[in-house]
Tab-separated table of C-alpha atoms and ligand atoms in Angstrom:
chain	number	residue	atom	x	y	z
A	1	MET	CA	0.705	-49.784	-77.653
A	2	GLU	CA	-2.120	-52.315	-77.473
A	3	ARG	CA	-4.260	-50.022	-75.425
A	4	LEU	CA	-3.722	-47.137	-77.726
A	5	SER	CA	-4.771	-49.112	-80.770
A	6	GLU	CA	-7.843	-50.483	-78.966
A	7	LYS	CA	-8.886	-47.013	-78.044
A	8	LYS	CA	-8.444	-45.864	-81.604
A	9	TYR	CA	-10.504	-48.749	-82.863
A	10	ASP	CA	-13.333	-48.065	-80.378
A	11	SER	CA	-13.589	-44.413	-81.246
A	12	GLY	CA	-13.557	-45.391	-84.945
A	13	ILE	CA	-16.619	-47.587	-84.388
A	14	SER	CA	-18.514	-44.984	-82.399
A	15	PHE	CA	-17.912	-42.365	-85.037
A	16	TYR	CA	-18.562	-44.723	-87.904
A	17	ILE	CA	-22.178	-43.729	-88.582
A	18	PRO	CA	-21.748	-39.935	-88.458
A	19	LEU	CA	-18.589	-40.243	-90.549
A	20	ALA	CA	-20.405	-42.281	-93.138
A	21	LEU	CA	-23.186	-39.684	-93.284
A	22	ILE	CA	-20.676	-36.902	-93.625
A	23	ALA	CA	-18.895	-38.788	-96.358
A	24	ALA	CA	-22.198	-39.352	-98.120
A	25	PHE	CA	-23.129	-35.700	-97.876
A	26	LEU	CA	-19.754	-34.547	-99.124
A	27	ILE	CA	-19.390	-37.010	-101.885
A	28	GLY	CA	-21.680	-35.298	-104.366
A	29	CYS	CA	-20.272	-31.804	-104.183
A	30	LEU	CA	-16.723	-33.056	-103.622
A	31	SER	CA	-16.599	-35.304	-106.633
A	32	VAL	CA	-18.029	-32.515	-108.768
A	33	SER	CA	-15.495	-30.003	-107.468
A	34	LEU	CA	-12.645	-32.424	-108.101
A	35	ILE	CA	-13.754	-33.006	-111.665
A	36	GLU	CA	-13.926	-29.235	-112.007
A	37	VAL	CA	-10.422	-28.911	-110.694
A	38	ARG	CA	-9.204	-31.315	-113.302
A	39	GLU	CA	-11.180	-29.589	-116.035
A	40	ASN	CA	-9.746	-26.281	-114.861
A	41	MET	CA	-6.319	-27.788	-115.064
A	42	ARG	CA	-6.883	-28.667	-118.676
A	43	SER	CA	-8.257	-25.263	-119.553
A	44	VAL	CA	-5.572	-23.282	-117.814
A	45	SER	CA	-2.705	-25.445	-118.948
A	46	SER	CA	-2.372	-23.576	-122.208
A	47	TYR	CA	-1.776	-20.369	-120.291
A	48	GLY	CA	0.661	-21.841	-117.839
A	49	VAL	CA	-1.289	-20.692	-114.804
A	50	VAL	CA	-1.865	-23.368	-112.228
A	51	SER	CA	-1.734	-21.587	-108.922
A	52	ASP	CA	-5.174	-22.342	-107.495
A	53	SER	CA	-4.767	-23.340	-103.857
A	54	GLU	CA	-7.527	-25.935	-104.251
A	55	LEU	CA	-5.564	-27.595	-107.014
A	56	THR	CA	-2.518	-27.862	-104.778
A	57	LYS	CA	-4.594	-29.417	-102.042
A	58	TYR	CA	-6.167	-31.858	-104.471
A	59	GLU	CA	-2.810	-32.738	-105.934
A	60	LYS	CA	-1.326	-33.452	-102.505
A	61	ALA	CA	-4.329	-35.480	-101.443
A	62	VAL	CA	-4.285	-37.609	-104.593
A	63	ARG	CA	-0.581	-38.260	-104.261
A	64	LYS	CA	-1.050	-39.518	-100.718
A	65	SER	CA	-4.110	-41.564	-101.593
A	66	GLN	CA	-4.284	-45.284	-102.228
A	67	ILE	CA	-5.873	-47.256	-105.022
A	68	TYR	CA	-7.825	-50.408	-104.403
A	69	ASP	CA	-10.170	-52.714	-106.281
A	70	GLN	CA	-13.619	-53.765	-105.204
A	71	ASP	CA	-16.426	-55.483	-107.069
A	72	GLY	CA	-14.500	-55.211	-110.299
A	73	LEU	CA	-14.150	-51.453	-109.942
A	74	ARG	CA	-11.074	-49.467	-109.137
A	75	PHE	CA	-11.234	-46.791	-106.507
A	76	ARG	CA	-8.940	-44.200	-105.053
A	77	MET	CA	-9.098	-43.537	-101.342
A	78	VAL	CA	-8.635	-39.825	-100.688
A	79	SER	CA	-8.347	-38.644	-97.132
A	80	ALA	CA	-10.919	-35.990	-96.173
A	81	SER	CA	-8.367	-34.191	-94.009
A	82	ASP	CA	-5.821	-34.199	-96.813
A	83	LEU	CA	-8.419	-32.393	-98.890
A	84	GLY	CA	-8.607	-29.825	-96.104
A	85	LEU	CA	-12.180	-30.750	-95.149
A	86	ASP	CA	-13.025	-29.974	-91.553
A	87	THR	CA	-15.308	-32.851	-90.628
A	88	LYS	CA	-16.231	-31.255	-87.258
A	89	SER	CA	-17.603	-28.088	-88.793
A	90	VAL	CA	-19.463	-30.121	-91.382
A	91	THR	CA	-21.121	-32.142	-88.616
A	92	GLN	CA	-22.299	-28.956	-86.880
A	93	SER	CA	-23.621	-27.302	-89.964
A	94	GLN	CA	-25.403	-30.398	-91.248
A	95	PRO	CA	-27.538	-31.921	-88.506
A	96	ALA	CA	-28.653	-35.406	-89.537
A	97	ASP	CA	-32.391	-34.777	-89.721
A	98	GLU	CA	-34.842	-37.270	-91.255
A	99	ASN	CA	-34.594	-36.020	-94.820
A	100	ASN	CA	-30.853	-35.715	-94.886
A	101	ALA	CA	-30.447	-39.088	-93.270
A	102	SER	CA	-32.563	-40.918	-95.823
A	103	SER	CA	-30.885	-39.362	-98.886
A	104	ALA	CA	-27.510	-39.768	-97.263
A	105	SER	CA	-28.022	-43.454	-96.440
A	106	GLU	CA	-28.721	-44.190	-100.046
A	107	ALA	CA	-25.478	-42.665	-101.106
A	108	THR	CA	-23.705	-44.235	-98.164
A	109	THR	CA	-24.208	-47.701	-99.560
A	110	GLU	CA	-22.073	-46.723	-102.473
A	111	ASN	CA	-19.599	-44.339	-100.961
A	112	GLU	CA	-19.031	-45.112	-97.308
A	113	ASN	CA	-15.730	-46.360	-96.083
A	114	PRO	CA	-14.529	-47.335	-92.673
A	115	GLY	CA	-11.163	-45.602	-92.959
A	116	GLY	CA	-12.424	-42.057	-92.514
A	117	GLY	CA	-11.431	-41.100	-96.066
A	118	LEU	CA	-13.527	-40.606	-99.110
A	119	ARG	CA	-13.775	-43.376	-101.681
A	120	LEU	CA	-14.111	-42.036	-105.159
A	121	PRO	CA	-14.400	-43.853	-108.439
A	122	MET	CA	-11.192	-44.037	-110.403
A	123	GLU	CA	-12.768	-42.680	-113.526
A	124	HIS	CA	-12.459	-39.206	-112.016
A	125	TYR	CA	-8.734	-39.559	-111.673
A	126	VAL	CA	-5.600	-40.224	-113.513
A	127	ASN	CA	-4.022	-43.519	-112.516
A	128	PHE	CA	-0.907	-42.203	-110.869
A	129	VAL	CA	0.244	-45.726	-110.043
A	130	PRO	CA	1.639	-47.551	-113.057
A	131	GLU	CA	0.825	-51.230	-113.348
A	132	LYS	CA	3.565	-52.404	-115.689
A	133	LYS	CA	6.667	-51.112	-114.033
A	134	ASP	CA	8.971	-52.535	-116.691
A	135	HIS	CA	7.350	-50.279	-119.292
A	136	LEU	CA	9.033	-46.925	-119.164
A	137	ALA	CA	8.357	-43.711	-121.064
A	138	TYR	CA	10.730	-40.802	-121.186
A	139	LEU	CA	9.172	-37.489	-122.096
A	140	THR	CA	11.725	-35.233	-123.733
A	141	PHE	CA	11.439	-31.556	-124.667
A	142	ASP	CA	13.854	-30.055	-127.157
A	143	ASP	CA	14.931	-26.565	-128.254
A	144	GLY	CA	13.714	-24.702	-125.147
A	145	PRO	CA	13.396	-23.163	-122.773
A	146	SER	CA	10.717	-20.752	-123.854
A	147	GLU	CA	7.569	-19.055	-122.610
A	148	ASN	CA	5.978	-22.534	-122.721
A	149	THR	CA	8.376	-24.063	-120.235
A	150	GLU	CA	6.617	-22.806	-117.152
A	151	ALA	CA	3.316	-24.341	-118.220
A	152	ILE	CA	5.032	-27.620	-119.067
A	153	LEU	CA	6.673	-27.699	-115.622
A	154	ASP	CA	3.300	-27.059	-113.989
A	155	ILE	CA	1.684	-29.915	-115.867
A	156	LEU	CA	4.557	-32.309	-115.097
A	157	ASP	CA	4.347	-31.318	-111.457
A	158	TYR	CA	0.579	-31.847	-111.423
A	159	TYR	CA	0.998	-35.365	-112.771
A	160	ASN	CA	4.097	-36.028	-110.641
A	161	VAL	CA	6.156	-36.845	-113.738
A	162	LYS	CA	9.833	-36.112	-114.316
A	163	ALA	CA	11.067	-35.341	-117.806
A	164	THR	CA	14.196	-34.437	-119.747
A	165	PHE	CA	14.892	-31.073	-121.401
A	166	PHE	CA	17.456	-30.889	-124.194
A	167	VAL	CA	18.107	-27.209	-124.159
A	168	ILE	CA	19.802	-24.643	-126.378
A	169	TYR	CA	20.794	-21.068	-125.591
A	170	HIS	CA	17.956	-18.566	-125.304
A	171	LYS	CA	18.393	-14.993	-124.287
A	172	ASP	CA	16.408	-13.787	-121.268
A	173	MET	CA	15.314	-17.285	-120.264
A	174	GLU	CA	17.759	-17.737	-117.391
A	175	GLU	CA	14.996	-18.388	-114.901
A	176	GLN	CA	13.565	-21.195	-116.991
A	177	TYR	CA	16.851	-23.170	-117.000
A	178	LYS	CA	16.890	-22.884	-113.225
A	179	ALA	CA	13.214	-23.788	-112.968
A	180	ILE	CA	13.759	-27.025	-114.896
A	181	VAL	CA	16.475	-28.101	-112.483
A	182	ASN	CA	14.732	-26.865	-109.373
A	183	ALA	CA	11.678	-28.915	-110.274
A	184	GLY	CA	13.863	-32.020	-110.348
A	185	HIS	CA	13.953	-32.630	-114.119
A	186	THR	CA	16.987	-33.488	-116.201
A	187	ILE	CA	18.628	-30.734	-118.176
A	188	ALA	CA	20.751	-31.885	-121.103
A	189	LEU	CA	22.724	-30.548	-124.094
A	190	HIS	CA	21.255	-29.850	-127.524
A	191	SER	CA	23.911	-27.391	-128.898
A	192	TYR	CA	24.237	-23.663	-128.291
A	193	SER	CA	22.685	-22.222	-131.459
A	194	HIS	CA	20.821	-25.132	-133.075
A	195	GLU	CA	21.859	-23.600	-136.392
A	196	TYR	CA	22.693	-26.645	-138.516
A	197	LYS	CA	25.144	-24.574	-140.513
A	198	SER	CA	27.116	-23.828	-137.357
A	199	VAL	CA	26.573	-27.069	-135.396
A	200	TYR	CA	27.537	-29.342	-138.322
A	201	ALA	CA	30.264	-27.216	-139.884
A	202	GLY	CA	32.822	-29.778	-138.676
A	203	GLU	CA	33.926	-31.801	-135.668
A	204	ALA	CA	35.608	-28.845	-133.899
A	205	ALA	CA	32.628	-26.591	-134.536
A	206	PHE	CA	30.287	-29.227	-133.108
A	207	PHE	CA	32.231	-29.578	-129.866
A	208	ASP	CA	32.521	-25.826	-129.573
A	209	GLU	CA	28.715	-25.662	-129.699
A	210	MET	CA	28.460	-28.396	-127.052
A	211	ASN	CA	31.035	-26.735	-124.795
A	212	ARG	CA	29.267	-23.387	-125.022
A	213	ILE	CA	25.854	-24.774	-124.033
A	214	SER	CA	27.443	-26.934	-121.357
A	215	ASP	CA	29.155	-23.873	-119.838
A	216	PHE	CA	25.974	-21.868	-120.052
A	217	ILE	CA	23.908	-24.561	-118.306
A	218	TYR	CA	26.595	-24.825	-115.650
A	219	GLU	CA	26.530	-21.049	-115.070
A	220	GLN	CA	22.765	-21.021	-114.735
A	221	THR	CA	22.173	-24.191	-112.764
A	222	GLY	CA	25.438	-25.529	-111.405
A	223	ILE	CA	24.820	-28.749	-113.387
A	224	ARG	CA	27.588	-30.123	-115.609
A	225	THR	CA	26.203	-32.749	-117.926
A	226	LYS	CA	27.357	-34.882	-120.820
A	227	LEU	CA	23.926	-36.159	-121.697
A	228	MET	CA	23.026	-34.824	-125.142
A	229	ARG	CA	20.838	-35.043	-128.204
A	230	PHE	CA	22.048	-34.144	-131.699
A	231	PRO	CA	20.068	-31.294	-133.303
A	232	GLY	CA	17.897	-33.134	-135.841
A	233	GLY	CA	18.815	-36.488	-134.190
A	234	SER	CA	21.719	-38.765	-134.959
A	235	SER	CA	20.026	-39.838	-138.193
A	236	ASN	CA	19.609	-36.358	-139.623
A	237	THR	CA	20.553	-35.899	-143.255
A	238	ILE	CA	20.640	-32.112	-143.230
A	239	SER	CA	24.188	-32.086	-141.770
A	240	LYS	CA	25.479	-33.598	-145.045
A	241	LYS	CA	24.788	-30.267	-146.649
A	242	TYR	CA	27.428	-28.648	-144.388
A	243	CYS	CA	29.909	-31.455	-143.932
A	244	LYS	CA	29.646	-34.793	-145.653
A	245	GLY	CA	29.976	-37.829	-143.364
A	246	ILE	CA	29.930	-35.676	-140.226
A	247	MET	CA	27.368	-37.811	-138.363
A	248	THR	CA	29.475	-40.943	-138.642
A	249	VAL	CA	32.413	-39.025	-137.220
A	250	LEU	CA	30.432	-37.353	-134.479
A	251	LYS	CA	28.600	-40.463	-133.230
A	252	LYS	CA	31.987	-42.089	-132.667
A	253	SER	CA	33.703	-39.081	-131.166
A	254	VAL	CA	30.974	-38.053	-128.722
A	255	THR	CA	31.089	-41.544	-127.255
A	256	GLU	CA	34.887	-41.467	-127.055
A	257	ARG	CA	34.658	-38.151	-125.209
A	258	GLY	CA	32.284	-39.541	-122.613
A	259	TYR	CA	29.002	-38.105	-123.891
A	260	VAL	CA	25.820	-40.135	-123.941
A	261	TYR	CA	23.416	-39.285	-126.742
A	262	GLN	CA	19.716	-40.066	-126.994
A	263	ASP	CA	17.467	-40.077	-130.032
A	264	TRP	CA	13.732	-40.958	-129.773
A	265	ASN	CA	11.399	-43.704	-130.878
A	266	VAL	CA	8.095	-41.903	-130.622
A	267	ASP	CA	7.694	-38.554	-132.361
A	268	SER	CA	4.800	-36.241	-131.491
A	269	CYS	CA	5.700	-34.422	-134.738
A	270	ASP	CA	5.050	-31.143	-132.994
A	271	ALA	CA	7.860	-29.414	-134.825
A	272	VAL	CA	6.911	-30.571	-138.288
A	273	LYS	CA	4.331	-27.817	-138.701
A	274	SER	CA	3.474	-24.882	-136.471
A	275	ASN	CA	0.860	-25.569	-133.815
A	276	THR	CA	-0.450	-28.925	-134.968
A	277	PRO	CA	-3.819	-29.504	-133.206
A	278	PRO	CA	-3.326	-31.145	-129.802
A	279	GLU	CA	-5.544	-34.119	-130.792
A	280	LYS	CA	-3.246	-34.814	-133.699
A	281	LEU	CA	-0.146	-34.678	-131.493
A	282	LEU	CA	-1.841	-37.145	-129.133
A	283	SER	CA	-2.700	-39.518	-131.943
A	284	ASN	CA	0.807	-39.262	-133.362
A	285	VAL	CA	2.126	-40.458	-130.007
A	286	ARG	CA	-0.581	-43.070	-129.481
A	287	ASN	CA	-0.037	-44.556	-132.939
A	288	SER	CA	3.668	-45.053	-132.562
A	289	ILE	CA	3.914	-46.508	-129.025
A	290	GLY	CA	3.201	-50.027	-130.308
A	291	ASP	CA	4.599	-52.640	-127.953
A	292	LYS	CA	7.765	-50.715	-127.074
A	293	LYS	CA	8.926	-51.380	-123.552
A	294	THR	CA	11.068	-48.255	-123.527
A	295	VAL	CA	9.573	-45.205	-125.125
A	296	VAL	CA	11.383	-41.930	-125.752
A	297	VAL	CA	8.933	-39.250	-126.829
A	298	LEU	CA	10.117	-36.258	-128.809
A	299	MET	CA	8.350	-32.987	-128.037
A	300	HIS	CA	9.416	-29.366	-128.105
A	301	ASP	CA	9.127	-26.441	-125.724
A	302	SER	CA	10.322	-24.023	-128.340
A	303	GLY	CA	7.769	-21.254	-127.937
A	304	LYS	CA	4.839	-19.949	-129.956
A	305	LYS	CA	5.135	-22.493	-132.763
A	306	THR	CA	4.697	-25.406	-130.362
A	307	ALA	CA	2.060	-23.966	-128.023
A	308	THR	CA	-0.244	-26.900	-128.811
A	309	THR	CA	2.346	-29.234	-127.324
A	310	VAL	CA	1.460	-27.752	-123.948
A	311	GLN	CA	-2.266	-28.334	-124.571
A	312	SER	CA	-1.685	-31.959	-125.563
A	313	LEU	CA	0.658	-32.776	-122.702
A	314	PRO	CA	-1.950	-33.710	-120.064
A	315	GLU	CA	-3.548	-36.147	-122.505
A	316	ILE	CA	-0.185	-37.590	-123.533
A	317	ILE	CA	0.758	-38.183	-119.882
A	318	GLU	CA	-2.631	-39.778	-119.212
A	319	LEU	CA	-2.202	-42.000	-122.272
A	320	PHE	CA	1.022	-43.444	-120.808
A	321	TYR	CA	-0.590	-43.912	-117.416
A	322	GLU	CA	-3.529	-45.677	-119.042
A	323	LYS	CA	-1.148	-47.949	-120.922
A	324	GLY	CA	0.624	-48.777	-117.663
A	325	TYR	CA	3.889	-46.970	-118.298
A	326	SER	CA	5.995	-45.341	-115.661
A	327	MET	CA	7.492	-42.032	-116.680
A	328	ASP	CA	10.957	-40.944	-115.673
A	329	LYS	CA	13.731	-38.517	-116.460
A	330	MET	CA	16.892	-39.640	-118.182
A	331	ASP	CA	20.377	-39.840	-116.798
A	332	MET	CA	23.741	-41.069	-118.088
A	333	ASN	CA	22.735	-44.688	-117.421
A	334	THR	CA	19.358	-44.651	-119.161
A	335	GLU	CA	18.978	-47.226	-121.907
A	336	GLN	CA	20.125	-45.463	-125.089
A	337	ILE	CA	17.618	-45.188	-127.889
A	338	HIS	CA	19.505	-44.567	-131.104
A	339	HIS	CA	18.198	-44.202	-134.613
A	340	SER	CA	19.514	-46.960	-136.792
A	341	TRP	CA	18.470	-45.538	-140.095
B	401	ZN	ZN1	16.203	-29.610	-131.817
């Protein structure tokens, strides 16, 4: 063992200078291309197409990378081989002549690293490692799935975030229910029809709606869940119109029947009006986070009317990372956020 590690160390030293030069040469074009990848991600996110092989490579490399601090700056160490860079072929094609060497050595001072990876400034990246682990954000998407779901799943996957989908029945969306579960997110109940008139006609009608969506989810995904969200939330007043006092009855009876229900404490307000500009959705979220330790964000993947939700999602995720939140999916044991009004 000792010998092996010595050998490794020696070869690391002898290759240190060429490696540093290679790193310096690559750093310019690489950092630009990575920024481009991220910009592409933003621009394609609204179409739900994130299949670029370079993006996948980048994503994998970033996930395996490590963050460290130096001279008051935060860096991310990305392995060259994880990025698919063949350092041998780069060496051959870029002989270290006088000119190259001098321009490279300048850059080397800033960018070299002895680990054989590439050290890149954090500002080019999302901070995938949350600092305040006791601050948790739950991203939730209601009323789907829809044609937006695929794009949302791509973005969540890109940022390595798990979320919760409170679904209703949609015709011809079978694949999307499966995709949610296959991607490792939580699928949960939000009624079958979402028609207030039907959902809140009475206690029996409500549980009929819940049973129907539960059976449908089970048929599509094999998941049987009792995690739910009331259409309109537990504080909705619209149900009164169809059955006075129904929410008081339902809140008690769902709990007695073993359901767990979740409201939200941060509303993106993406369903208030059709296609609210993404900047507005972001500021709605930003302005209501406050000092909450547990955040449950309400968003919708309900189709054309909430297409801007997809556009704002990368920024919303980055906002939580910047604020030091972890993001996770819900389960039956998640702290319950209930409206008290
Ligand atoms: Zn809803």
